[in-house]
Amino acid sequence: MNLQPLVLAILEGGPLYGYLIARRAKAKSGLRWEEGTLYPLLHRMERGKLVSSEWRTASGGRRRKYYALTRRGRSVLATARADWKEQVQAVSNILFGGRRHAVAR
Amino acid sequence: MNLQPLVLAILEGGPLYGYLIARRAKAKSGLRWEEGTLYPLLHRMERGKLVSSEWRTASGGRRRKYYALTRRGRSVLATARADWKEQVQAVSNILFGGRRHAVAR
DNA sequence: CACTCATACCTCGGGAATCAAGGCATGAAC
DNA sequence: GTTCATGCCTTGATTCCCGAGGTATGAGTG
């Protein structure tokens, strides 16, 4: 599973910081989201200009790193959505649509 | 993407050899199936007792290595099918079923 | 026959993604 | 002032996949 599109989709609702991204994702999907996965992923995405980051300090003084979608990130998300649909179709074809025999030359 | 369940599903129709597995999969799904992926995968699956292999010689004399599902393979396939459904549900929840609808401004 | 193509198997090296298991720091609650 | 939840991070190992090779044989063509 590629988790990148999921992060993009979650950020579509507005900027969020890592800890909360993990929470949201887990709440919505039940998928595992280890920190050892998430933070490097966010860094990769920032390097790839899919997201931008900004440190914000809450009223209490706690610092959080907020990530926001870039224009490029939105574009990639749109592509990822289309790709995901195709992929689901492809895999489901094999996993469940086993009756049809494609002629393999 | 984990391709192992797809191989299991394809073998459900009866024993097949590697080259043809790749053909079938590609014909049905359009997914990439490189040989550098498939053969090591088949070997891993055999080590894991999900499939068994047997050399057969065709009338012409060509040797082919046929792989067949084991009982264990069938069991794993059933689990994988259920997992796949869950996973699709989870990912779709995030990718498409966002509570918050993003509105272009 | 010589040549080429498709078939059919395989390995190796590298890259990417994930997880487990840590570490470090702070605010809030008691 | 100790504990808890929050919040960021890195490192090492593992796993999976691909690209790029290699080897060999049968079938079709001239």
XYZ file of C-alpha atoms (C1' of nucleotides) in Angstrom:
270
model
C 0.000 0.000 0.000
C 1.132 3.430 -0.886
C 0.105 5.738 1.901
C 1.055 8.934 0.158
C -2.290 9.524 -1.553
C -4.048 9.045 1.751
C -2.028 11.786 3.350
C -2.820 14.033 0.430
C -6.518 13.303 0.752
C -6.491 14.004 4.467
C -4.724 17.297 3.916
C -7.366 18.276 1.425
C -9.511 19.348 4.336
C -6.917 21.876 5.413
C -3.440 21.986 6.944
C -2.695 19.470 9.685
C 0.269 18.310 11.691
C 1.701 14.838 11.711
C 0.366 13.510 14.924
C -3.152 14.457 13.966
C -2.812 13.126 10.461
C -2.062 9.739 11.938
C -5.076 10.019 14.207
C -7.439 10.984 11.445
C -6.199 8.279 9.151
C -6.490 5.619 11.761
C -9.936 6.755 12.806
C -11.218 6.752 9.277
C -9.557 3.665 7.936
C -8.301 1.494 10.727
C -5.050 1.119 8.814
C -1.791 1.015 10.681
C 0.076 4.260 10.747
C 3.348 3.948 12.495
C 5.338 7.051 13.144
C 8.360 5.467 11.578
C 6.337 5.446 8.384
C 4.540 8.729 8.599
C 7.311 11.198 9.317
C 9.708 10.019 6.646
C 6.765 9.974 4.251
C 5.929 13.579 5.037
C 9.544 14.530 4.492
C 9.611 12.782 1.164
C 6.452 14.531 0.146
C 7.847 17.874 1.112
C 10.984 17.237 -0.883
C 8.725 16.347 -3.795
C 6.831 19.626 -3.362
C 3.559 17.852 -2.738
C 3.151 19.564 0.596
C 4.605 22.560 2.321
C 5.353 22.757 6.004
C 5.153 25.487 8.568
C 5.854 25.528 12.286
C 3.112 26.986 14.381
C 3.092 27.610 18.091
C -0.117 26.964 19.950
C -1.370 29.209 22.737
C 0.157 26.941 25.332
C 3.523 27.193 23.640
C 3.576 23.798 22.004
C 5.145 23.728 18.584
C 3.532 21.797 15.772
C 4.585 21.320 12.214
C 1.649 21.921 9.924
C 1.594 20.467 6.462
C -0.485 21.915 3.651
C -1.257 20.700 0.150
C 0.507 22.454 -2.662
C -0.946 22.899 -6.094
C 1.232 20.053 -7.202
C -0.048 17.942 -4.350
C -3.626 18.466 -5.475
C -2.734 17.447 -8.958
C -0.994 14.315 -7.773
C -3.967 13.499 -5.590
C -6.307 13.676 -8.555
C -4.095 11.313 -10.487
C -3.787 8.986 -7.520
C -7.554 8.786 -7.188
C -7.920 7.739 -10.793
C -5.062 5.265 -10.470
C -6.582 3.782 -7.361
C -9.871 3.127 -9.116
C -8.082 1.427 -11.941
C -6.029 -0.624 -9.601
C -9.018 -1.779 -7.616
C -10.670 -2.775 -10.849
C -7.615 -4.697 -11.987
C -7.068 -6.553 -8.757
C -10.742 -7.295 -8.269
C -10.835 -8.725 -11.749
C -8.291 -11.300 -10.779
C -9.362 -11.902 -7.208
C -13.076 -12.172 -7.772
C -13.801 -12.159 -11.464
C -12.210 -15.521 -12.045
C -14.818 -17.001 -14.335
C -13.760 -15.285 -17.497
C -10.923 -16.761 -19.388
C -8.759 -14.301 -21.170
C -7.107 -15.878 -24.127
C -3.456 -15.859 -23.413
C -1.494 -16.386 -26.521
C 0.789 -3.805 -4.162
C 1.243 -7.314 -2.989
C 1.068 -9.588 -5.966
C 1.032 -12.831 -4.053
C -2.755 -13.088 -3.685
C -3.150 -12.526 -7.395
C -0.960 -15.469 -8.191
C -2.952 -17.575 -5.765
C -6.196 -16.522 -7.414
C -4.890 -17.317 -10.865
C -3.753 -20.744 -9.759
C -7.203 -21.447 -8.395
C -8.235 -22.356 -11.916
C -5.671 -25.142 -12.015
C -1.901 -25.596 -12.184
C -0.016 -23.225 -14.443
C 3.560 -22.361 -15.211
C 5.211 -19.037 -14.655
C 5.244 -17.641 -18.114
C 1.546 -18.258 -18.538
C 0.722 -16.887 -15.106
C 2.288 -13.622 -16.158
C 0.284 -13.643 -19.381
C -2.984 -14.332 -17.692
C -2.426 -11.733 -15.046
C -1.481 -9.100 -17.523
C -4.389 -9.910 -19.802
C -6.851 -9.732 -16.960
C -5.506 -6.786 -15.093
C -3.132 -4.792 -17.206
C -0.779 -4.688 -14.258
C 2.919 -4.928 -14.817
C 4.329 -8.361 -14.296
C 8.024 -8.392 -14.707
C 9.859 -11.654 -14.612
C 12.218 -10.253 -12.052
C 9.186 -10.052 -9.820
C 7.289 -13.172 -10.697
C 9.900 -15.885 -10.379
C 11.261 -14.833 -7.015
C 7.679 -14.484 -5.846
C 6.862 -18.021 -6.923
C 9.924 -19.272 -5.108
C 8.961 -17.441 -1.960
C 5.487 -18.885 -2.190
C 6.836 -22.360 -2.613
C 9.086 -21.969 0.380
C 6.034 -20.825 2.297
C 4.127 -23.929 1.169
C 1.458 -21.887 -0.571
C 2.139 -23.629 -3.847
C 3.847 -26.773 -4.979
C 5.839 -27.123 -8.162
C 6.319 -29.880 -10.656
C 8.296 -30.061 -13.865
C 6.382 -31.290 -16.861
C 7.625 -31.961 -20.340
C 5.376 -31.061 -23.230
C 5.042 -33.199 -26.341
C 7.570 -31.066 -28.156
C 10.066 -31.606 -25.387
C 9.823 -28.202 -23.756
C 10.074 -28.238 -19.984
C 7.733 -26.152 -17.907
C 7.474 -25.750 -14.177
C 3.881 -26.039 -13.121
C 2.728 -24.512 -9.877
C -0.348 -25.716 -8.032
C -2.207 -24.362 -5.025
C -1.741 -26.197 -1.781
C -4.372 -26.412 0.912
C -2.492 -23.745 2.750
C -2.463 -21.603 -0.363
C -6.234 -21.791 -0.619
C -6.576 -20.763 2.959
C -4.258 -17.816 2.518
C -6.155 -16.811 -0.599
C -9.428 -16.732 1.295
C -7.886 -14.517 3.938
C -6.329 -12.283 1.329
C -9.691 -11.797 -0.375
C -11.269 -10.651 2.844
C -8.316 -8.413 3.629
C -8.469 -6.871 0.203
C -12.111 -5.957 0.611
C -11.402 -4.346 3.922
C -8.462 -2.487 2.554
C -10.425 -1.150 -0.388
C -13.072 0.012 1.998
C -10.552 1.730 4.235
C -8.693 3.480 1.461
C -11.868 4.507 -0.317
C -13.098 5.984 2.914
C -10.182 8.314 2.984
C -9.796 8.953 -0.720
C -13.439 9.508 -1.583
C -15.582 9.362 1.492
C -14.240 12.384 3.275
C -16.837 13.829 5.572
C -15.562 17.194 4.706
C -16.185 18.082 1.147
C -13.451 20.186 -0.321
C -14.879 23.207 -2.013
C -12.920 25.141 -4.548
C -12.498 28.733 -3.590
C 20.795 -25.481 -42.843
C 21.078 -20.731 -40.667
C 18.608 -17.276 -38.683
C 15.325 -15.108 -35.892
C 11.500 -14.974 -32.848
C 8.788 -16.348 -29.044
C 8.843 -19.155 -25.291
C 10.529 -20.346 -20.623
C 13.387 -20.503 -16.883
C 16.515 -17.933 -13.751
C 19.683 -14.455 -10.787
C 21.564 -10.172 -9.169
C 21.740 -5.366 -7.664
C 19.403 -1.446 -6.406
C 15.721 1.330 -4.866
C 11.640 2.302 -2.371
C 8.380 1.674 1.411
C 7.181 0.006 5.773
C 7.767 -1.227 10.548
C 9.785 -1.813 15.167
C 12.140 0.316 18.422
C 14.053 3.389 20.094
C 15.231 8.850 21.499
C 14.102 13.761 22.824
C 11.210 17.461 24.432
C 7.154 19.857 26.327
C 2.560 20.953 28.500
C -1.075 19.392 31.560
C -2.823 16.956 35.475
C -2.366 15.200 39.902
C 7.726 16.670 40.761
C 6.250 12.799 38.710
C 3.499 10.852 35.271
C 0.903 11.001 31.116
C -0.247 12.318 26.518
C 1.400 14.874 23.035
C 4.578 15.794 19.242
C 8.681 15.559 16.651
C 12.400 12.663 14.922
C 16.086 8.772 13.296
C 18.075 4.254 12.559
C 18.270 -0.630 11.163
C 16.205 -4.522 9.236
C 13.058 -6.457 6.220
C 10.328 -6.989 2.357
C 8.866 -6.233 -2.170
C 9.414 -4.845 -6.784
C 11.805 -3.711 -10.980
C 15.420 -3.415 -14.574
C 18.783 -5.687 -16.696
C 20.945 -8.990 -17.559
C 21.833 -14.517 -18.645
C 20.734 -19.302 -20.579
C 18.275 -22.546 -23.366
C 14.927 -24.570 -26.635
C 11.175 -25.053 -30.181
C 9.010 -23.118 -34.222
C 8.812 -20.594 -38.318
C 11.216 -18.517 -42.417
C 14.201 -18.225 -46.325
